[in-house]
mmCIF file of C-alpha atoms in Angstrom:
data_model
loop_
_atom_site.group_PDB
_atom_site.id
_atom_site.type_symbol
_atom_site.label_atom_id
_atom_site.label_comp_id
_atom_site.label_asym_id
_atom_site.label_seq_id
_atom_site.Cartn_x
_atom_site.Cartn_y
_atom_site.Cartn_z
ATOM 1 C CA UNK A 11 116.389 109.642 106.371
ATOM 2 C CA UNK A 12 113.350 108.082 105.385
ATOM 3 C CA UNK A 13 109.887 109.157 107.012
ATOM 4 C CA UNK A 14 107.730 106.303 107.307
ATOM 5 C CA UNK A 15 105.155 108.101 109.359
ATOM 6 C CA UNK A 16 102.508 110.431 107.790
ATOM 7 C CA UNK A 17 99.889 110.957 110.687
ATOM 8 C CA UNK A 18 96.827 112.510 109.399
ATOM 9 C CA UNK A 19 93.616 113.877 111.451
ATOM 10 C CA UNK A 20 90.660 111.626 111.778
ATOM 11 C CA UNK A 21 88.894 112.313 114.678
ATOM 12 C CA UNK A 22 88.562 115.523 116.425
ATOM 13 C CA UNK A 23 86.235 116.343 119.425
ATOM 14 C CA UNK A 24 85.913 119.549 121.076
ATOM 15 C CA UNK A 25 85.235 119.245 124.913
ATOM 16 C CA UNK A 26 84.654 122.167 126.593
ATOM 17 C CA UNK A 27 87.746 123.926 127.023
ATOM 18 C CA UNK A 28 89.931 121.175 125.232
ATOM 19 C CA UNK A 29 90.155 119.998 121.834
ATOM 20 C CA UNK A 30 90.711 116.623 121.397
ATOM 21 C CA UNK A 31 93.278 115.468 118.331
ATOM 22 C CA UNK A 32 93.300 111.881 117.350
ATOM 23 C CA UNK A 33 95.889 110.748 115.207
ATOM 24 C CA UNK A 34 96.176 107.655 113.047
ATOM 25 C CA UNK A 35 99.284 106.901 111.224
ATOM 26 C CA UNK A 36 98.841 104.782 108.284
ATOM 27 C CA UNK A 37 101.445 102.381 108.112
ATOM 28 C CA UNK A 38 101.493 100.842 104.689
ATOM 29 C CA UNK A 39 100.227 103.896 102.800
ATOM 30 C CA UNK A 40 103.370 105.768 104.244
ATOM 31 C CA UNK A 41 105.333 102.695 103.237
ATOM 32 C CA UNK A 42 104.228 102.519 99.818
ATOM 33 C CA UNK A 43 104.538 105.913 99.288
ATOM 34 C CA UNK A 44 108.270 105.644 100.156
ATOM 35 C CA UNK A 45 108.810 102.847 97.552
ATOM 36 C CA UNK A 46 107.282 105.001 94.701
ATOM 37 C CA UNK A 47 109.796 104.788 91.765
ATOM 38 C CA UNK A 48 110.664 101.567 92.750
ATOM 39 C CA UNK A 49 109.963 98.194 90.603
ATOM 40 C CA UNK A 50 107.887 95.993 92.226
ATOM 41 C CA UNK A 51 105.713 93.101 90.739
ATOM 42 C CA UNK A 52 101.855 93.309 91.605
ATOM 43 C CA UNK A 53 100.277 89.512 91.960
ATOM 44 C CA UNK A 54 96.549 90.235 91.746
ATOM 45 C CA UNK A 55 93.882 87.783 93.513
ATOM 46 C CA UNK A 56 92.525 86.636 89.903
ATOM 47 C CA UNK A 57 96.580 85.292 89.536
ATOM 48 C CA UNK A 58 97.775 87.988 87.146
ATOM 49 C CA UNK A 59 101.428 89.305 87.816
ATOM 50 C CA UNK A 60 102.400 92.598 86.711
ATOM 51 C CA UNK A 61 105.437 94.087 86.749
ATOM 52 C CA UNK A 62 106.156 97.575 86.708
ATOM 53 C CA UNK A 63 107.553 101.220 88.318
ATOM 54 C CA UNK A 64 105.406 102.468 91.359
ATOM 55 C CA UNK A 65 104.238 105.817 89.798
ATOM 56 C CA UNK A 66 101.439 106.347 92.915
ATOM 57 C CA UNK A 67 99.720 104.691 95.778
ATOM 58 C CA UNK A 68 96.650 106.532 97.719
ATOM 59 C CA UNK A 69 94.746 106.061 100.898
ATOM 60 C CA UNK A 70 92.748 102.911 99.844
ATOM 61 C CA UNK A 71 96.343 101.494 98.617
ATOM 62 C CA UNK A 72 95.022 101.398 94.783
ATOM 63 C CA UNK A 73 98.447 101.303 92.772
ATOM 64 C CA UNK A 74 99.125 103.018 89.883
ATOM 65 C CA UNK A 75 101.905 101.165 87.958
ATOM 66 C CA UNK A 76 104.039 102.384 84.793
ATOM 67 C CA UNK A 77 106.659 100.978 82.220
ATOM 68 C CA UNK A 78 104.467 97.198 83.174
ATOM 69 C CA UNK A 79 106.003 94.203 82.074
ATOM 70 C CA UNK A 80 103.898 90.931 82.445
ATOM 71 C CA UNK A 81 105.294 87.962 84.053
ATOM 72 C CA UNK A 82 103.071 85.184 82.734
ATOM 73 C CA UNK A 83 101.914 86.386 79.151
ATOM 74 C CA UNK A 84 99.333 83.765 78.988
ATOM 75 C CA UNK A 85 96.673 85.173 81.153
ATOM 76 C CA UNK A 86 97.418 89.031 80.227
ATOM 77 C CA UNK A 87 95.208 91.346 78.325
ATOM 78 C CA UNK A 88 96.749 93.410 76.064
ATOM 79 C CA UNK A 89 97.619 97.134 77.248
ATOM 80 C CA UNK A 90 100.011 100.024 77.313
ATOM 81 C CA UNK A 91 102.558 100.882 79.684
ATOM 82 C CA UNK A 92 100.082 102.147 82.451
ATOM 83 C CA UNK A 93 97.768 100.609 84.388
ATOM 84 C CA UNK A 94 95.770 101.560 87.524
ATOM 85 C CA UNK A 95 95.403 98.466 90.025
ATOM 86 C CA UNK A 96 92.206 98.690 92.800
ATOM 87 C CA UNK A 97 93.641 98.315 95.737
ATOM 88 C CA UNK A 98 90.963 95.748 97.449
ATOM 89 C CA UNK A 99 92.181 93.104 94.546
ATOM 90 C CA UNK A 100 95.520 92.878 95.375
ATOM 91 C CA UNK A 101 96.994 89.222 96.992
ATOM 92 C CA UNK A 102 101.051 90.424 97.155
ATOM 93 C CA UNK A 103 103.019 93.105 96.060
ATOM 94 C CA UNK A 104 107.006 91.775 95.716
ATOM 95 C CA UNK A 105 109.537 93.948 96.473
ATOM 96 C CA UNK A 106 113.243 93.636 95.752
ATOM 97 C CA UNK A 107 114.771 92.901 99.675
ATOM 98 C CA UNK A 108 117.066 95.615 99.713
ATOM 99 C CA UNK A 109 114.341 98.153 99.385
ATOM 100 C CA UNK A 110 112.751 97.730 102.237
ATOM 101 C CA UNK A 111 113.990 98.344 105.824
ATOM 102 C CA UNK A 112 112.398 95.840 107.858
ATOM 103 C CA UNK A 113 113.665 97.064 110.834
ATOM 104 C CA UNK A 114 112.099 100.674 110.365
ATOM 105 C CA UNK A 115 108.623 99.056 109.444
ATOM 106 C CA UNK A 116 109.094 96.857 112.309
ATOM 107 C CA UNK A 117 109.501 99.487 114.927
ATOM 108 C CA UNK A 118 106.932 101.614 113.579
ATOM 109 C CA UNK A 119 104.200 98.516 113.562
ATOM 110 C CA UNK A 120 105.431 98.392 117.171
ATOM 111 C CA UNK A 121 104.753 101.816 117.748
ATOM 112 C CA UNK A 122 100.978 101.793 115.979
ATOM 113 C CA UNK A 123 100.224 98.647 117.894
ATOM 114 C CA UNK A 124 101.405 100.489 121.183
ATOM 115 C CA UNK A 125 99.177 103.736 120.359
ATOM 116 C CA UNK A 126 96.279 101.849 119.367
ATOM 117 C CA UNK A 127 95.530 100.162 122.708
ATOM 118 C CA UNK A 128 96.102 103.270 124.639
ATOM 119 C CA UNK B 5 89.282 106.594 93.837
ATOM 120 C CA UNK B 6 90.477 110.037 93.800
ATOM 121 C CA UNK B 7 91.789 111.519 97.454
ATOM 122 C CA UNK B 8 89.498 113.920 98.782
ATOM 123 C CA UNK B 9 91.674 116.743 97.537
ATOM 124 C CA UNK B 10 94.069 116.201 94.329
ATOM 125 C CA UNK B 11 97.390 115.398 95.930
ATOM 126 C CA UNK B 12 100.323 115.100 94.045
ATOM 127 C CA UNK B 13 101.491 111.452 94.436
ATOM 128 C CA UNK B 14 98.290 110.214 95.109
ATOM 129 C CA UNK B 15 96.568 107.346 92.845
ATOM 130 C CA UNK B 16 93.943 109.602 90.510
ATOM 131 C CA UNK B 17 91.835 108.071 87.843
ATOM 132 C CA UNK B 18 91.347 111.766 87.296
ATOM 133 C CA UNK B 19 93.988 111.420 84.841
ATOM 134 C CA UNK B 20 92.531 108.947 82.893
ATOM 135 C CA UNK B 21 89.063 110.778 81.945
ATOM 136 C CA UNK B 22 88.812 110.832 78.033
ATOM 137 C CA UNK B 23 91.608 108.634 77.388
ATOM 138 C CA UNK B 24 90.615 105.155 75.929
ATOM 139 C CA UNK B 25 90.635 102.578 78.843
ATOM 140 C CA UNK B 26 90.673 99.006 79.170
ATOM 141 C CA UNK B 27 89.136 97.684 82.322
ATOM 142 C CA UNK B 28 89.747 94.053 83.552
ATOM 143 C CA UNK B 29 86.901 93.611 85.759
ATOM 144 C CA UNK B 30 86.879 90.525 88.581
ATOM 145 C CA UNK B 31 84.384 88.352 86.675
ATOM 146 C CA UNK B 32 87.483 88.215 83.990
ATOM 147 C CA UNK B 33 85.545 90.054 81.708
ATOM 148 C CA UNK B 34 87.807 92.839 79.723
ATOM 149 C CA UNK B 35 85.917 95.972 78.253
ATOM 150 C CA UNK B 36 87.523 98.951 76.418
ATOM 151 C CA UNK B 37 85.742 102.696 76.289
ATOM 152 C CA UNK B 38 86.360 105.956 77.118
ATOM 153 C CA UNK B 39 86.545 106.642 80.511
ATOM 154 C CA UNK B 40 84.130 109.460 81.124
ATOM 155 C CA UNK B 41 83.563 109.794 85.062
ATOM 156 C CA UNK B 42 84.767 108.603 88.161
ATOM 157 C CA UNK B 43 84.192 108.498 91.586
ATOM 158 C CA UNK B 44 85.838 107.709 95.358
ATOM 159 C CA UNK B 45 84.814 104.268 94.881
ATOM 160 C CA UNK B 46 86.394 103.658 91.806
ATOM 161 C CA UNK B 47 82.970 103.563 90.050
ATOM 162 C CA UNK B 48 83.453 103.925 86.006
ATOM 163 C CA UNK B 49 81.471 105.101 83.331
ATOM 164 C CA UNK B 50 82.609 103.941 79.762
ATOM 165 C CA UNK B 51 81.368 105.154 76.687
ATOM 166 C CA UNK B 52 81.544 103.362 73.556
ATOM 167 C CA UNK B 53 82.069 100.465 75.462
ATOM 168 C CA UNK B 54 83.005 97.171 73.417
ATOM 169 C CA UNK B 55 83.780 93.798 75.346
ATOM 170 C CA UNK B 56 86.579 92.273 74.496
ATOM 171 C CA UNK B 57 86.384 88.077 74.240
ATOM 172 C CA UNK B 58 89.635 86.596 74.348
ATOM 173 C CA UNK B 59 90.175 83.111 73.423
ATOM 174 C CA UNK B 60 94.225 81.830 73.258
ATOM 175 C CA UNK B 61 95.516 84.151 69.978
ATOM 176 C CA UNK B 62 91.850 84.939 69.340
ATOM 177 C CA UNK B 63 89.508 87.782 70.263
ATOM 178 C CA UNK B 64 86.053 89.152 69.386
ATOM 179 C CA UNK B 65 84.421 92.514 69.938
ATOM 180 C CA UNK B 66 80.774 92.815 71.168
ATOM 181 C CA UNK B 67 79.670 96.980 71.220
ATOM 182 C CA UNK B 68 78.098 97.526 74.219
ATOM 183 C CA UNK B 69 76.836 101.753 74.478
ATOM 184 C CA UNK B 70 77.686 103.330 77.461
ATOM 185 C CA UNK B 71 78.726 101.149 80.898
ATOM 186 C CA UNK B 72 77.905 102.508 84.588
ATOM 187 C CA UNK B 73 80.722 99.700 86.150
ATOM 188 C CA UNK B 74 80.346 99.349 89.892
ATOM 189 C CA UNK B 75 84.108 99.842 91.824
ATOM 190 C CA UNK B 76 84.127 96.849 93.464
ATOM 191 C CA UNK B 77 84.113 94.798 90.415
ATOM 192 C CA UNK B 78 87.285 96.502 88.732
ATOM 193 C CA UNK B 79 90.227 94.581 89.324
ATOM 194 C CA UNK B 80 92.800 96.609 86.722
ATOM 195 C CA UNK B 81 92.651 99.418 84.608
ATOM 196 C CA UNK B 82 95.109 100.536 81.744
ATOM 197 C CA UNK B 83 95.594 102.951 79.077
ATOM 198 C CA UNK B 84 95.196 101.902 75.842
ATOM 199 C CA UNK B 85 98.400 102.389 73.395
ATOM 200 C CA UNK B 86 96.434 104.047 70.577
ATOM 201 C CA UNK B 87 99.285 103.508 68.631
ATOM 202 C CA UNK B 88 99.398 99.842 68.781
ATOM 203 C CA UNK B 89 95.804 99.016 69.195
ATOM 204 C CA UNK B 90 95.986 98.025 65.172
ATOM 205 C CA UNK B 91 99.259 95.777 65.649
ATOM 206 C CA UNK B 92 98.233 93.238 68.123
ATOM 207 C CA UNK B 93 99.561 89.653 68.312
ATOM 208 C CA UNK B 94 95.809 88.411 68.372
ATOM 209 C CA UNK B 95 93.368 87.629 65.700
ATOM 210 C CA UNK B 96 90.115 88.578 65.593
ATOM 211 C CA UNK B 97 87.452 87.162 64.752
ATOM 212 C CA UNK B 98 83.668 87.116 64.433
ATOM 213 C CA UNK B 99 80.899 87.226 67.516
ATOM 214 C CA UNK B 100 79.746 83.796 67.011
ATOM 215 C CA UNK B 101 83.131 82.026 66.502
ATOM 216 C CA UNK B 102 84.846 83.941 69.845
ATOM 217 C CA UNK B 103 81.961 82.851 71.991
ATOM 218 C CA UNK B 104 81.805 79.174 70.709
ATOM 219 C CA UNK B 105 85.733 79.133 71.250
ATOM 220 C CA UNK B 106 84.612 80.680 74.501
ATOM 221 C CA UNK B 107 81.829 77.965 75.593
ATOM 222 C CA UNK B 108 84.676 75.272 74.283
ATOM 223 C CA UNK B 109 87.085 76.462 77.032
ATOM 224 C CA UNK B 110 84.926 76.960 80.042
ATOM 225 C CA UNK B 111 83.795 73.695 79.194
ATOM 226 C CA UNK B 112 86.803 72.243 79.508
ATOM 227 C CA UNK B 113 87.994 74.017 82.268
ATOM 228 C CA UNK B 114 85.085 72.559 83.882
ATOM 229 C CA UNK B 115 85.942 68.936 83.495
ATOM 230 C CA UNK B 116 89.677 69.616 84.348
ATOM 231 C CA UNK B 117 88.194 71.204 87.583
ATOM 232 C CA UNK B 118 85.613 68.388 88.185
ATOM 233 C CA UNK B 119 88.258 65.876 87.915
ATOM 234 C CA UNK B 120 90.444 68.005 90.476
ATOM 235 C CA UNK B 121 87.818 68.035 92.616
ATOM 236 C CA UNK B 122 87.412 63.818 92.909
ATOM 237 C CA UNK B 123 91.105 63.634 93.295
ATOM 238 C CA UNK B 124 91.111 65.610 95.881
ATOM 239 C CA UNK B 125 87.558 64.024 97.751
ATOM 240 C CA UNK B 126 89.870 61.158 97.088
ATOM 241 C CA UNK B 127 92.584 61.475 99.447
ATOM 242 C CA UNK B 128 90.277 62.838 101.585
ATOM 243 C CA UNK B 129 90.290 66.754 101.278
ATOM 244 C CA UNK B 130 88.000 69.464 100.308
ATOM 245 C CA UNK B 131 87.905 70.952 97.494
ATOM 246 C CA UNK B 132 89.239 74.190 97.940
ATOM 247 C CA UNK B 133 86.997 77.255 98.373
ATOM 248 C CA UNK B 134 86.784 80.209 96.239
ATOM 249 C CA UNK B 135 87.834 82.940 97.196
ATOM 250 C CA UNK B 136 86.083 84.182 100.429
ATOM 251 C CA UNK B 137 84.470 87.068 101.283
ATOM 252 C CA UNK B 138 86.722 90.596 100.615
ATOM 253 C CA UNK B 139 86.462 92.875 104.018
ATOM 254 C CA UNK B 140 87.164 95.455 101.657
ATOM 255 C CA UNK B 141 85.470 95.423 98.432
#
């Protein structure tokens, strides 16, 4: 059974008597972390593809990729079989269909967009 | 960027401290140094920095000391195979001919992106903008 959801504290007030919990469950960092070990291919926003295991996402969704393979060895620069990728420059990451349970990450975008306006 | 605690899992460049680096960063410049301190924001400092030129099967080296690289201009980052640094499919060549190869190409890619551009004013579109402003550098 897969967990999708990691909540984690962000906010926390203390009123008077009551302490106040808020909650925010982030979607696609608990999604990526369920697809580490899986091969995805990375197409950055300067047009490089890279192709390679998920060894590690983290909050900011930087990826750290191993065993890459380059899909278009014309714009590539030359480098082992690691390679850390900033988050913020990332245009798609392509994932084989069968990996991902749309369904799941359907409901659970339902459920985040429900929570947020409440 | 490190998590605020070292979590298993997580995405550390705290690994990669002391290891020899290559950094792709979003102007398309490539530099190579040891990675000697990070932070949250992905900020890099590189010593014995060299920038890397490439050309088609040509590079060139320029040394460049010690780099303080702001995190919003990294694009990638990988580990360099200190194995197979000698054996690369590339020549390399001298300062001077890498960055008149270098001048060469922009300058063509200029006039192939000119040309673009009057097609497309043409047939009565606009040239395409570059990429717009990140929310999230």
């Amino acid at each position: 059974m897969r967990n999708i959801a990691i909540p984690y504290l962000i906010d926390c007030q203390v009123n008077r008597h009551n302490l106040i919990l808020n909650f925010k469950i982030p979607l696609f960092y608990s999604f990526f972390k369920s697809l580490v070990g899986k091969d995805v291919v990375v197409e950055l926003k300067n047009d490089l593809s890279i192709c390679g295991t998920l060894h590690s996402v983290d909050q900011f969704l930087n990826i750290k990729l191993t065993e890459i393979t380059v899909t278009d060895p014309d714009k590539y620069p030359h480098m082992s079989k690691n390679c850390f990728i900033r988050g913020s420059v990332v245009r798609y990451v392509q994932l084989p269909a069968d990996e991902c349970d749309t369904q799941l990450l359907q409901d659970a975008a339902r459920k985040e967009a429900a929570q947020s306006k409440q | 960027m490190e998590g605020q605690d070292y979590m298993p899992g997580t995405a550390s460049l705290l690994e990669e401290i002391d290891k020899k680096i290559l950094v792709v960063l979003r102007d398309g410049r490539t530099l190579i140094g040891f990675l000697r301190s990070v932070d949250q924001f992905a900020n890099l400092v590189l010593h014995r920095t060299i920038e890397r030129i490439y050309v088609g099967k040509q590079y060139g080296d320029i040394p460049r000391g010690i780099f303080v690289v702001r995190g919003e201009n990294v694009e990638l980052l990988g580990e360099i195979d200190l194995k197979n640094e000698g054996n690369l499919p590339l020549e390399e060549v001298s300062v001077e001919n890498i960055l008149q190869a270098q001048r060469l190409e922009q300058q063509k890619k200029q006039d192939e992106q000119k040309k673009q551009y009057k097609k497309l004013l043409e047939r009565g579109l606009q040239p395409h903008a570059e990429r717009t402003a990140d929310e999230f550098t």
